[in-house]
Amino acid sequence: MKTIIEPFRIKMVEPLKLTTPAERDAILRKAHFNPFQIPAEDVLIDLLTDSGTSAMSSEQWAGIMRGDESYAGARSWFRFEKSLRDITGMPHILPTHQGRASERILFELVGGPGKYVPNNNHFDTTRANIEHSGAIAVDLVIDEGGMPRVHHPFKGNLDPHKLRGLIAEVGAKQIPLCMITVTNNSGGGQPVSLANIREIRRICDQHHIPLFLDACRFAENAWFIKQREPGRQDQSIREIVREMFSMVDGATISAKKDGLVNIGGVLLMRDDVLAERANNLLILTEGFVTYGGLAGRDLEAMAQGFQEVLEEDYLNYRIRSVAYLGEGLLKAGVQIIEPPGGHAIYIDASAFCPHLPPDQFPGQALLGAFYRHGGIRAVEIGSVMFGRTDPATGQTVHPSMQLVRLAIPRRVYTQSHIDYVIETVAEVFQQREKIRGLRITDAPQVLRHFTAKFEEV
Ligand code: F0G
């Protein structure tokens, strides 16, 4: 088979700054071993996130110029609304400035003390918004979703037995809605099958629980369905996406992922009454309902980006290039969550650094090693992001996996950039016993991974 090439050519370039290992060591120390504190200019390959880091197309930039900046009823708003309605079929489409703004509005409406919100795995901002409302966020991914080396075509599936168990335990009245995150970011960017969404829908229907998608990466999820779900090979991505949305009552979307834009979000709803209440909150804190905290030009870029992301040549290249990174790391002996996910490769940091216990933050330690060695920036998804102190015992509770995520921005890096990442990680792996553990010297109460400070043990 021929190499799957980037299905675009480059029209505008942004130079990258090369630094020396000694300079990077000083930069890392100044940032207290927290990559969020490193100036982006000092990063060579930035795999911190795939969110808001996409390269826009010439058509999107043309849309930026065409943006209608009218306060109400702008042309750009109608274009955005039509684009999202064509794709999702949802009656109510609310623009927001990003995914967490959609989450904040949704959970201000349906959250609250005593409530439980199940999901396969909540992303950190979703969990934080649910908890901020006083409700409890519950992760119910299938067991395989927590086993790095176990292969399953849809490792992001929500476990129907666990959902039934939660309903039996807390009562359907306490569950204002159920969510499914596609793809499952916190669980390795793993997809969810149509069959699973349908089964969860059935259980929710039996108990009158609305079902919502966290649909940040809906197009990548649809590509996996087309590849892996029996009987779906001949369907178009658009048909699969339509079917996904047809089974749910709404969705929160960060357009910074599959919207192929640098800022923007969407809140989708079927229920008229809920949508009206959401619109009121939107006006209160985001902006009028036809711009929701965005400029008209942002709506244009989204309208176009959501269409481009459904192009099958693009998705083929996108998923293939992430898998290419995963295969390169596996060949070098590095353990990752298998099979590779849609937007990122997740390195098993405990396996990489068996000499570091969870309370020395092996994932965070690995981030420092990648930066020092090759100027690569990534993010920890482990005890820094999800570790917490049990109020009853005062003990630290660690998540089940210590991961480092290498997230691939969309349409930004070429295959030789990715080859460089593979080489860098492989070289660090050769000298892994030299990686030192970290301890926290300062951290805020919530979302501590953004600002926590560390020192080497
Ligand atoms: N849901 C999921 C599954 C996400 O991955 C994110 C963001 C959000 C919600 C929130 O969206 O950032 O627009 O407010 N994920 C980024 C990441 C930050 O790096 O994975 P947002």
Coordinates of C-alpha atoms and ligand atoms in Angstrom, one line a residue:
M1 CA 0.0 0.0 0.0
K2 CA 1.2 3.5 -0.8
T3 CA 2.1 6.0 2.0
I4 CA -0.9 7.9 3.1
I5 CA 0.2 11.5 2.5
E6 CA -1.0 14.8 4.1
P7 CA -4.0 15.7 1.8
F8 CA -3.0 19.3 1.7
R9 CA -0.1 21.5 0.7
I10 CA 1.5 24.2 2.8
K11 CA 0.8 27.8 1.8
M12 CA 2.0 29.7 4.9
V13 CA 4.8 28.7 7.3
E14 CA 5.5 29.5 10.9
P15 CA 9.2 29.1 11.8
L16 CA 10.2 26.9 14.8
K17 CA 12.9 28.0 17.2
L18 CA 15.7 25.5 17.9
T19 CA 17.1 25.5 21.4
T20 CA 20.0 23.6 23.1
P21 CA 19.6 21.0 25.8
A22 CA 21.2 23.4 28.3
E23 CA 18.7 26.1 27.4
R24 CA 15.8 23.7 27.7
D25 CA 17.0 22.5 31.1
A26 CA 17.0 26.1 32.4
I27 CA 13.6 26.8 30.8
L28 CA 12.1 23.6 32.4
R29 CA 13.4 24.6 35.9
K30 CA 12.1 28.1 35.5
A31 CA 8.7 26.5 34.6
H32 CA 8.9 24.4 37.8
F33 CA 8.7 21.2 35.7
N34 CA 5.2 22.2 34.5
P35 CA 4.9 22.3 30.7
F36 CA 1.9 24.6 30.9
Q37 CA 4.3 27.2 32.3
I38 CA 6.8 26.9 29.4
P39 CA 6.5 29.8 26.8
A40 CA 5.3 28.2 23.5
E41 CA 8.1 29.9 21.7
D42 CA 10.6 27.7 23.5
V43 CA 8.8 24.5 22.4
L44 CA 9.9 22.7 19.2
I45 CA 7.1 20.2 18.7
D46 CA 4.0 21.1 20.7
L47 CA 1.9 18.0 21.5
L48 CA 0.3 19.6 24.6
T49 CA -3.1 19.5 23.1
D50 CA -5.0 19.0 19.8
S51 CA -7.4 21.7 21.1
G52 CA -7.5 25.0 19.3
T53 CA -4.2 24.2 17.6
S54 CA -5.4 23.2 14.2
A55 CA -4.2 24.8 11.0
M56 CA -7.1 26.4 9.2
S57 CA -7.7 26.0 5.5
S58 CA -7.7 28.7 2.9
E59 CA -11.5 28.5 2.8
Q60 CA -11.6 29.0 6.6
W61 CA -9.4 32.1 6.3
A62 CA -11.6 33.4 3.5
G63 CA -14.5 33.0 5.9
I64 CA -12.6 35.0 8.5
M65 CA -12.5 37.9 6.0
R66 CA -16.2 37.4 5.2
G67 CA -17.3 37.4 8.8
D68 CA -20.5 39.4 9.4
E69 CA -20.0 41.2 12.7
S70 CA -23.6 42.3 13.2
Y71 CA -24.8 41.9 16.8
A72 CA -28.0 40.0 16.0
G73 CA -28.9 37.7 13.1
A74 CA -25.5 38.0 11.3
R75 CA -25.1 36.2 8.0
S76 CA -22.2 34.3 9.7
W77 CA -24.6 33.0 12.4
F78 CA -27.0 31.6 9.8
R79 CA -24.2 29.9 8.0
F80 CA -22.9 28.4 11.2
E81 CA -26.4 27.2 12.3
K82 CA -27.1 25.6 8.9
S83 CA -23.7 23.9 8.9
L84 CA -24.3 22.3 12.3
R85 CA -28.0 21.5 11.6
D86 CA -27.0 19.7 8.3
I87 CA -24.4 17.6 10.2
T88 CA -26.3 16.9 13.4
G89 CA -30.0 17.4 12.7
M90 CA -30.4 19.0 16.1
P91 CA -33.1 21.6 16.4
H92 CA -31.4 23.9 18.9
I93 CA -27.9 25.1 18.2
L94 CA -26.2 27.5 20.7
P95 CA -22.8 29.0 20.0
T96 CA -20.4 29.2 22.9
H97 CA -16.8 30.3 23.2
Q98 CA -15.6 26.8 23.9
G99 CA -16.6 23.4 25.2
R100 CA -16.4 24.2 28.8
A101 CA -18.8 27.1 28.4
S102 CA -21.4 24.6 27.0
E103 CA -20.7 22.4 29.9
R104 CA -21.1 25.2 32.4
I105 CA -24.5 26.2 31.0
L106 CA -25.7 22.6 30.8
F107 CA -24.7 21.7 34.3
E108 CA -25.9 24.9 35.8
L109 CA -29.3 23.9 34.4
V110 CA -29.4 20.2 35.3
G111 CA -26.7 19.7 37.9
G112 CA -26.8 20.3 41.7
P113 CA -26.2 18.6 45.0
G114 CA -27.4 15.0 45.2
K115 CA -27.3 14.4 41.5
Y116 CA -25.1 11.9 39.6
V117 CA -23.8 12.3 36.0
P118 CA -22.5 9.1 34.4
N119 CA -20.1 9.2 31.4
N120 CA -17.7 6.7 29.9
N121 CA -14.9 9.0 31.2
H122 CA -15.5 12.6 32.0
F123 CA -12.9 15.0 30.7
D124 CA -11.4 17.2 33.4
T125 CA -13.4 20.3 32.6
T126 CA -16.7 18.3 32.4
R127 CA -16.0 16.7 35.7
A128 CA -15.0 20.1 37.2
N129 CA -18.3 21.8 35.9
I130 CA -20.4 18.9 37.3
E131 CA -18.7 19.0 40.6
H132 CA -18.9 22.8 40.7
S133 CA -22.7 22.5 40.5
G134 CA -22.6 20.2 43.5
A135 CA -23.3 17.0 41.5
I136 CA -21.1 13.9 41.3
A137 CA -19.4 12.8 38.1
V138 CA -19.2 9.0 37.6
D139 CA -16.9 7.2 35.1
L140 CA -18.5 4.0 33.8
V141 CA -16.2 3.0 30.8
I142 CA -16.0 -0.8 30.1
D143 CA -13.3 -2.6 32.0
E144 CA -11.2 -2.9 28.8
G145 CA -11.0 0.9 28.7
G146 CA -8.8 0.8 31.8
M147 CA -6.4 -1.9 30.5
P148 CA -3.6 -0.3 28.4
R149 CA -2.6 -3.4 26.4
V150 CA -6.0 -5.1 25.9
H151 CA -7.3 -4.7 22.4
H152 CA -11.0 -3.9 21.9
P153 CA -12.3 -2.1 18.8
F154 CA -14.4 0.3 20.9
K155 CA -12.5 0.7 24.2
G156 CA -14.4 4.0 24.8
N157 CA -17.8 2.2 25.2
L158 CA -19.9 3.0 28.3
D159 CA -20.6 -0.2 30.3
P160 CA -24.3 -0.9 30.2
H161 CA -24.1 -3.1 33.3
K162 CA -22.4 -0.4 35.3
L163 CA -25.0 2.1 34.2
R164 CA -27.8 -0.1 35.3
G165 CA -25.9 -0.6 38.6
L166 CA -25.7 3.2 39.1
I167 CA -29.4 3.7 38.3
A168 CA -30.3 0.9 40.8
E169 CA -28.0 2.4 43.4
V170 CA -28.9 6.1 43.3
G171 CA -32.3 6.1 41.5
A172 CA -33.0 7.4 38.0
K173 CA -34.5 10.6 39.5
Q174 CA -31.0 11.6 40.8
I175 CA -29.5 11.2 37.3
P176 CA -30.4 14.4 35.3
L177 CA -28.6 13.1 32.2
C178 CA -26.1 10.5 31.0
M179 CA -23.2 11.5 28.8
I180 CA -21.0 9.6 26.4
T181 CA -17.7 11.2 25.3
V182 CA -16.7 10.5 21.7
T183 CA -13.9 9.7 21.4
N184 CA -13.1 9.0 25.0
N185 CA -10.3 11.5 25.6
S186 CA -9.5 10.7 29.2
G187 CA -9.5 7.0 28.3
G188 CA -7.0 7.2 25.5
G189 CA -8.9 8.8 22.6
Q190 CA -10.8 5.5 22.2
P191 CA -14.0 5.3 20.1
V192 CA -17.5 4.4 21.1
S193 CA -19.6 2.2 18.8
L194 CA -23.1 3.0 17.4
A195 CA -24.3 -0.2 19.0
N196 CA -23.1 1.0 22.4
I197 CA -24.8 4.4 22.0
R198 CA -28.0 2.6 21.0
E199 CA -27.9 0.3 24.0
I200 CA -27.2 3.2 26.4
R201 CA -30.1 5.0 24.8
R202 CA -32.4 2.1 25.5
I203 CA -31.4 2.0 29.1
C204 CA -31.8 5.7 29.4
D205 CA -35.3 5.5 27.8
Q206 CA -36.4 2.9 30.2
H207 CA -35.6 5.3 33.1
H208 CA -36.5 8.6 31.3
I209 CA -32.9 9.8 31.5
P210 CA -31.8 12.2 28.7
L211 CA -28.6 11.2 26.8
F212 CA -26.0 13.7 25.7
L213 CA -22.8 13.4 23.8
D214 CA -19.6 15.2 24.6
A215 CA -18.9 15.3 20.9
C216 CA -15.6 17.2 20.7
R217 CA -14.1 14.5 18.4
F218 CA -17.3 13.2 16.7
A219 CA -15.8 12.9 13.2
E220 CA -12.8 10.9 14.4
N221 CA -15.2 8.6 16.3
A222 CA -17.3 8.2 13.1
W223 CA -14.1 7.2 11.2
F224 CA -13.4 4.4 13.7
I225 CA -17.1 3.2 13.3
K226 CA -16.7 3.1 9.6
Q227 CA -13.5 1.1 9.9
R228 CA -14.4 -1.2 12.7
E229 CA -18.1 -1.6 13.3
P230 CA -19.7 -4.5 11.4
G231 CA -21.8 -3.4 8.4
R232 CA -20.7 0.2 8.5
Q233 CA -17.9 0.1 5.9
D234 CA -20.1 1.3 3.0
Q235 CA -21.8 4.1 4.9
S236 CA -20.5 7.7 4.5
I237 CA -19.0 9.5 7.5
R238 CA -21.9 12.0 7.2
E239 CA -24.5 9.2 7.6
I240 CA -22.7 7.7 10.6
V241 CA -22.4 11.1 12.2
R242 CA -26.1 11.7 11.6
E243 CA -27.0 8.4 13.2
M244 CA -24.8 9.2 16.3
F245 CA -26.6 12.5 16.9
S246 CA -30.0 11.0 16.0
M247 CA -29.8 8.9 19.2
V248 CA -29.2 11.6 21.7
D249 CA -31.0 14.6 23.3
G250 CA -28.1 17.0 22.9
A251 CA -24.4 17.5 22.9
T252 CA -21.6 19.7 24.2
I253 CA -18.9 20.3 21.6
S254 CA -15.6 22.1 21.8
A255 CA -15.1 23.2 18.2
K256 CA -11.4 23.5 19.0
K257 CA -11.0 19.8 18.1
D258 CA -13.1 18.5 15.2
G259 CA -14.4 22.0 14.3
L260 CA -10.8 22.7 13.0
V261 CA -10.8 26.1 14.6
N262 CA -8.7 27.9 17.2
I263 CA -11.7 29.0 19.3
G264 CA -15.4 28.1 19.6
G265 CA -17.9 25.7 21.0
V266 CA -21.4 24.5 20.5
L267 CA -24.3 23.4 22.8
L268 CA -26.9 21.2 21.0
M269 CA -30.3 20.4 22.4
R270 CA -33.6 18.8 21.4
D271 CA -35.8 19.9 24.2
D272 CA -37.5 23.3 23.6
V273 CA -37.9 24.2 27.3
L274 CA -34.3 23.3 28.3
A275 CA -33.0 25.1 25.2
E276 CA -34.9 28.2 26.2
R277 CA -33.4 28.2 29.7
A278 CA -30.0 27.6 28.1
N279 CA -30.4 30.5 25.8
N280 CA -31.2 32.7 28.8
L281 CA -28.0 31.7 30.6
L282 CA -26.1 32.1 27.3
I283 CA -27.2 35.7 27.1
L284 CA -26.3 36.3 30.7
T285 CA -22.6 35.3 30.4
E286 CA -21.6 34.5 26.8
G287 CA -23.5 36.9 24.6
F288 CA -26.6 37.1 22.4
V289 CA -27.9 33.8 21.0
T290 CA -26.6 34.5 17.5
Y291 CA -23.0 34.9 18.5
G292 CA -22.5 33.4 22.0
G293 CA -19.2 35.0 22.9
L294 CA -17.7 34.7 19.5
A295 CA -17.0 37.1 16.6
G296 CA -18.9 36.6 13.3
R297 CA -15.6 35.5 11.7
D298 CA -15.2 32.7 14.3
L299 CA -18.7 31.4 13.3
E300 CA -17.6 31.4 9.7
A301 CA -14.5 29.4 10.5
M302 CA -16.5 26.9 12.4
A303 CA -19.2 26.6 9.8
Q304 CA -16.5 25.7 7.3
G305 CA -14.3 23.6 9.6
F306 CA -17.1 21.3 10.7
Q307 CA -17.7 20.5 7.0
E308 CA -14.0 19.9 6.2
V309 CA -13.5 17.5 9.1
L310 CA -16.0 15.1 7.5
E311 CA -13.9 14.7 4.4
E312 CA -12.9 11.1 4.3
D313 CA -9.4 11.7 2.8
Y314 CA -8.7 14.0 5.7
L315 CA -9.9 11.5 8.3
N316 CA -8.0 8.7 6.7
Y317 CA -4.8 10.8 6.9
R318 CA -5.6 12.0 10.4
I319 CA -6.2 8.6 12.0
R320 CA -3.3 7.1 10.0
S321 CA -0.8 9.7 11.2
V322 CA -1.7 9.2 14.8
A323 CA -1.4 5.4 14.4
Y324 CA 2.0 5.9 12.7
L325 CA 3.3 7.6 15.8
G326 CA 1.9 4.8 18.0
E327 CA 3.5 2.1 15.8
G328 CA 6.8 3.9 15.9
L329 CA 6.8 4.0 19.7
L330 CA 5.7 0.4 20.0
K331 CA 8.6 -0.6 17.7
A332 CA 11.0 1.3 20.0
G333 CA 9.7 -0.8 23.0
V334 CA 7.5 2.0 24.5
Q335 CA 4.2 0.8 26.0
I336 CA 1.2 2.8 24.9
I337 CA -2.5 2.5 25.2
E338 CA -3.4 0.1 22.4
P339 CA -4.8 0.3 19.8
P340 CA -3.8 4.0 19.1
G341 CA -6.6 6.5 19.6
G342 CA -7.9 9.1 17.3
H343 CA -6.2 12.3 18.3
A344 CA -3.3 11.3 20.5
I345 CA -0.9 8.5 21.7
Y346 CA -1.0 7.8 25.4
I347 CA 2.3 6.5 26.8
D348 CA 2.1 4.2 29.8
A349 CA 4.4 6.2 32.1
S350 CA 4.4 3.6 34.9
A351 CA 5.7 1.0 32.4
F352 CA 8.2 3.6 31.0
C353 CA 9.5 4.5 34.5
P354 CA 8.9 1.4 36.7
H355 CA 11.3 2.9 39.2
L356 CA 8.9 5.8 39.9
P357 CA 5.9 5.2 42.2
P358 CA 2.6 7.2 41.5
D359 CA 3.4 9.7 44.2
Q360 CA 6.5 10.7 42.4
F361 CA 4.4 11.5 39.3
P362 CA 6.0 9.3 36.6
G363 CA 4.0 11.0 33.9
Q364 CA 5.0 14.5 34.9
A365 CA 8.7 13.3 35.2
L366 CA 8.5 11.9 31.7
L367 CA 7.2 15.3 30.3
G368 CA 10.4 16.9 31.6
A369 CA 12.5 14.3 30.0
F370 CA 10.9 14.7 26.6
Y371 CA 11.2 18.5 26.8
R372 CA 14.9 18.4 27.9
H373 CA 15.9 15.8 25.3
G374 CA 14.0 17.1 22.3
G375 CA 12.0 20.2 23.0
I376 CA 8.7 18.2 22.8
R377 CA 5.8 19.3 25.0
A378 CA 3.1 16.9 26.1
V379 CA 0.6 16.6 28.9
E380 CA 0.3 14.3 31.9
I381 CA -3.0 12.4 32.4
G382 CA -2.4 10.7 35.7
S383 CA -1.9 11.6 39.4
V384 CA -1.2 15.3 38.7
M385 CA -4.4 15.7 36.7
F386 CA -6.7 13.3 38.5
G387 CA -5.0 12.5 41.8
R388 CA -6.9 13.8 44.9
T389 CA -6.8 13.7 48.6
D390 CA -9.5 11.6 50.3
P391 CA -11.1 13.9 52.8
A392 CA -11.9 11.0 55.2
T393 CA -8.4 9.5 55.3
G394 CA -6.1 12.4 54.2
Q395 CA -4.5 9.8 51.8
T396 CA -3.8 10.5 48.1
V397 CA -6.0 8.6 45.8
H398 CA -4.3 7.8 42.5
P399 CA -6.1 7.2 39.2
S400 CA -5.7 3.7 37.7
M401 CA -3.3 4.8 34.9
Q402 CA -0.3 7.1 34.8
L403 CA -0.2 8.4 31.2
V404 CA 1.6 10.9 29.1
R405 CA -0.5 12.1 26.1
L406 CA 1.1 13.1 22.9
A407 CA -1.8 15.0 21.2
I408 CA -1.4 15.7 17.5
P409 CA -2.7 19.1 16.3
R410 CA -4.7 18.8 13.2
R411 CA -3.0 19.5 9.8
V412 CA 0.0 21.1 11.6
Y413 CA 2.9 18.6 11.6
T414 CA 4.4 16.6 8.8
Q415 CA 5.6 13.0 8.9
S416 CA 9.2 14.1 9.5
H417 CA 8.1 16.0 12.6
I418 CA 6.5 12.8 13.8
D419 CA 9.6 10.8 13.0
Y420 CA 11.6 13.2 15.1
V421 CA 9.1 12.7 18.0
I422 CA 9.6 8.9 17.7
E423 CA 13.4 9.3 17.7
T424 CA 13.3 11.5 20.8
V425 CA 11.0 9.3 22.8
A426 CA 13.0 6.2 21.8
E427 CA 16.3 7.9 23.0
V428 CA 14.7 8.9 26.3
F429 CA 13.5 5.3 26.7
Q430 CA 17.1 4.0 26.3
Q431 CA 18.1 6.0 29.3
R432 CA 14.9 5.8 31.3
E433 CA 16.4 4.8 34.6
K434 CA 18.0 8.3 34.8
I435 CA 14.6 10.0 34.9
R436 CA 14.0 11.4 38.4
G437 CA 10.7 11.6 40.2
L438 CA 9.0 14.8 41.2
R439 CA 7.3 16.2 44.2
I440 CA 4.7 19.1 44.3
T441 CA 5.9 22.3 46.0
D442 CA 2.7 24.3 45.3
A443 CA -0.7 23.5 43.9
P444 CA -4.2 25.0 43.7
Q445 CA -7.3 23.2 44.9
V446 CA -8.9 22.5 41.4
L447 CA -7.5 21.8 38.0
R448 CA -4.0 21.8 39.6
H449 CA -2.2 20.4 36.5
F450 CA -2.3 23.9 34.9
T451 CA -0.3 25.7 37.6
A452 CA 1.2 23.2 40.1
K453 CA 4.9 23.6 40.8
F454 CA 7.3 20.7 41.1
E455 CA 10.9 19.9 42.1
E456 CA 13.0 16.8 41.5
V457 CA 13.0 14.2 44.3
Ligands
F0G1 N1 -14.6 17.5 26.5 C1 -13.5 16.9 26.0 C2 -13.6 15.4 25.8 C3 -12.3 17.5 25.8 O1 -11.3 16.9 25.4 C4 -12.3 18.9 26.1 C5 -11.0 19.7 26.0 C6 -13.4 19.6 26.6 C7 -14.6 18.8 26.8 C8 -13.4 21.0 26.9 O2 -13.4 21.8 25.8 O3 -11.2 23.1 26.0 O4 -13.0 23.9 24.5 O5 -13.4 24.0 26.9 N2 -9.9 19.1 25.8 C9 -8.6 19.7 25.6 C10 -7.6 18.7 25.6 C11 -8.3 20.9 26.5 O6 -6.4 19.1 25.6 O7 -7.9 17.5 25.6 P1 -12.7 23.3 25.8

